[in-house]
GROMACS .gro file of C-alpha atoms in nm:
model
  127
    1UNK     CA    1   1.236  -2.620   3.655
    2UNK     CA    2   1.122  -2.868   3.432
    3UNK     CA    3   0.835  -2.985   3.628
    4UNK     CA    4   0.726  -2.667   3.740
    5UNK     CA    5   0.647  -2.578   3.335
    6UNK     CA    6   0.449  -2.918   3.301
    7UNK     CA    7   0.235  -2.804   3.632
    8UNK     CA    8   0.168  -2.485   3.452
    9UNK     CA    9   0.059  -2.664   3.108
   10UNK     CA   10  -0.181  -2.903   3.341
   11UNK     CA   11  -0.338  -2.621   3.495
   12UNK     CA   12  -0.377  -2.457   3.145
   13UNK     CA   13  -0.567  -2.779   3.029
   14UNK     CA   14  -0.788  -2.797   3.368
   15UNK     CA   15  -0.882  -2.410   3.315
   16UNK     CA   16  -0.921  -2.441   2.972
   17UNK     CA   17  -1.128  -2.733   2.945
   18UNK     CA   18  -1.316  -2.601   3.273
   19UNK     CA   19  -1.386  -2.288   3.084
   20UNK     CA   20  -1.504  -2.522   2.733
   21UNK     CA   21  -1.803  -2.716   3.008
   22UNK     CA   22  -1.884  -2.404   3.171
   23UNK     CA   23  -1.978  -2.296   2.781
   24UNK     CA   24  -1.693  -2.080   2.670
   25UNK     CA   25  -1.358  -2.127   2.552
   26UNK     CA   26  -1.092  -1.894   2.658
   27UNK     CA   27  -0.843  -1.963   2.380
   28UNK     CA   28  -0.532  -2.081   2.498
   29UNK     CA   29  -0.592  -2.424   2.543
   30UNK     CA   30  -0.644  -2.417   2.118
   31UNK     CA   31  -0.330  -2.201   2.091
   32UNK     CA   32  -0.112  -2.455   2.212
   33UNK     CA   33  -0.308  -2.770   2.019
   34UNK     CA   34  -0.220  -2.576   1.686
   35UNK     CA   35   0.114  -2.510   1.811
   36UNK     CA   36   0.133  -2.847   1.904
   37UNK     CA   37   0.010  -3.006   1.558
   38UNK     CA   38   0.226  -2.706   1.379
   39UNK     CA   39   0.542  -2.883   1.501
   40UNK     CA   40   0.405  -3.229   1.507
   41UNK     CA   41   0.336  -3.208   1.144
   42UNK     CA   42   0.674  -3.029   1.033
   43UNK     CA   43   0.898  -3.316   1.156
   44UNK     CA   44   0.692  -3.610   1.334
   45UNK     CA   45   1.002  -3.850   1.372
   46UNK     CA   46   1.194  -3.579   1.581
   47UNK     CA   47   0.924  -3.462   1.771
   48UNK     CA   48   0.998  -3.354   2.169
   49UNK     CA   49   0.712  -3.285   2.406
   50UNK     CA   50   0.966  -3.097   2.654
   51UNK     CA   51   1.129  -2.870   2.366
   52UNK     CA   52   0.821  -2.806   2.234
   53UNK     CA   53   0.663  -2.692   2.573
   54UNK     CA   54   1.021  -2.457   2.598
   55UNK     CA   55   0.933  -2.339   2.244
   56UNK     CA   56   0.585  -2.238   2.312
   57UNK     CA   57   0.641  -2.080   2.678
   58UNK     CA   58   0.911  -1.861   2.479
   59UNK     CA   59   0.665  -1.817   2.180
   60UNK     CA   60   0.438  -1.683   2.429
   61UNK     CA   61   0.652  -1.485   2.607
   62UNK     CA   62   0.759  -1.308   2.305
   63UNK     CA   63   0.376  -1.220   2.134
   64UNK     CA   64   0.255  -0.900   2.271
   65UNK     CA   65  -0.121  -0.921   2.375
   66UNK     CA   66  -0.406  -0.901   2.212
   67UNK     CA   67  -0.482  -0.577   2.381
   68UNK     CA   68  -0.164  -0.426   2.297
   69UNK     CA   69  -0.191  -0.572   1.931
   70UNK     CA   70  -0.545  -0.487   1.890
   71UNK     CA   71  -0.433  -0.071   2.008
   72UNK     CA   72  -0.202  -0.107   1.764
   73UNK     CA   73  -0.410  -0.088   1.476
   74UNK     CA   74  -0.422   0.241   1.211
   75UNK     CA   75  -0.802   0.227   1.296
   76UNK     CA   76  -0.776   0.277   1.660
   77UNK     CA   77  -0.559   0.605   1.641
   78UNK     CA   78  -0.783   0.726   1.397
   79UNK     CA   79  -1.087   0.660   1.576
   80UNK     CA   80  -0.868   0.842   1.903
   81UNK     CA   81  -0.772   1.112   1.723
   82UNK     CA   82  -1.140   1.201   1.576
   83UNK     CA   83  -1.272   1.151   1.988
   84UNK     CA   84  -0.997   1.425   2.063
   85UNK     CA   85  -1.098   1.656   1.804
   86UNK     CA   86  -1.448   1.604   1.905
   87UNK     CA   87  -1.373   1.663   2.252
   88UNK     CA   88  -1.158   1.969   2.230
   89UNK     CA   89  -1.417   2.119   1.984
   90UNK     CA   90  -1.642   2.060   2.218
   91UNK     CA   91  -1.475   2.260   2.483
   92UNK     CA   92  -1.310   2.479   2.298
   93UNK     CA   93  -1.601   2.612   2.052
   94UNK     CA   94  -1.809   2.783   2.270
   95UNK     CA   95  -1.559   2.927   2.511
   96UNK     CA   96  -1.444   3.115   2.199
   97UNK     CA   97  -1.798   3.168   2.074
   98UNK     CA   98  -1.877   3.350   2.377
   99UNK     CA   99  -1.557   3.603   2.387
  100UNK     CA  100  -1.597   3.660   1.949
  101UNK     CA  101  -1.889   3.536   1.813
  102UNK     CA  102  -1.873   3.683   1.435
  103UNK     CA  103  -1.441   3.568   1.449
  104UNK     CA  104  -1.557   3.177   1.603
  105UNK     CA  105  -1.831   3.173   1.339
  106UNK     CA  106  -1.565   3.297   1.053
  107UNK     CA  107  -1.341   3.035   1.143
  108UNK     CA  108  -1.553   2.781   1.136
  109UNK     CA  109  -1.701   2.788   0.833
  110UNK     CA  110  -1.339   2.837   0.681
  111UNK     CA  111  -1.217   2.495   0.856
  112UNK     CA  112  -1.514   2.353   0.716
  113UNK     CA  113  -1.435   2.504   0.384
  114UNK     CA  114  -1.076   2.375   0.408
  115UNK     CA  115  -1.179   1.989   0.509
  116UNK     CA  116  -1.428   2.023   0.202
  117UNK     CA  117  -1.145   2.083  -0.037
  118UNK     CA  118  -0.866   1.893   0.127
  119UNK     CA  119  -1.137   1.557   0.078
  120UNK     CA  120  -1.225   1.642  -0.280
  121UNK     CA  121  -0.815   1.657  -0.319
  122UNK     CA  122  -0.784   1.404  -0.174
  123UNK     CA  123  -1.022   1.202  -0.390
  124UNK     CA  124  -0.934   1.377  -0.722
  125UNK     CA  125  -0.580   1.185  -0.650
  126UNK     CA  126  -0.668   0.867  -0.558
  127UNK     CA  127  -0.892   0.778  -0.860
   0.00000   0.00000   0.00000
């Protein structure tokens, strides 16, 4: 089991240092060296290449990715939610335009109206 983890971490080096001379760097190769000097530099006279290779391949294991991280942010859901509100405007407006035209227009302006006052609320409070 043991050797199977050090193949992995040599074809991690060969990729990533492959990937550096091609003119790109992919990322991992430097996430291990600061995990690697993290630990070295905590406690250098106990230091154990095989834990430490266990530590890291359960460090790993337990991040989520960067994709799942980066969806995870408050500005992502934001920037969904205003696409879906675009987008069901979008298809919703002028469906309801064409069956009341003087009620879709009414209701309009009074959503407009209410976002208008809801943001000058909004920044009456926080100042």
């Amino acid at each position: 089991m043991k050797g199977r983890r050090m193949e992995d971490l040599a074809w991690l080096v060969r990729d990533s240092a492959s990937a550096w001379l091609r003119g790109y760097g992919d990322g991992r190769f430097a996430g291990y060296e600061s995990f690697y000097r993290e630990a070295r530099n905590v406690a250098p006279e106990s230091f154990d290449l095989e834990r430490l290779n266990e530590d890291y391949s359960a460090w790993v294991r337990e991040r989520p990715s960067r994709f799942v991280s980066a969806l995870n942010r408050p500005i992502v859901a934001r920037a969904l939610i205003a696409f879906l509100t675009v987008w069901i405007g979008a298809q919703t407006v002028p469906h309801a335009a064409g069956y009341a035209p003087k009620t879709t227009a009414g209701l309009l302006v009074a959503v407009f109206v209410g976002l208008r006052i809801f943001h000058r609320q909004r920044r009456k409070g926080q100042i």
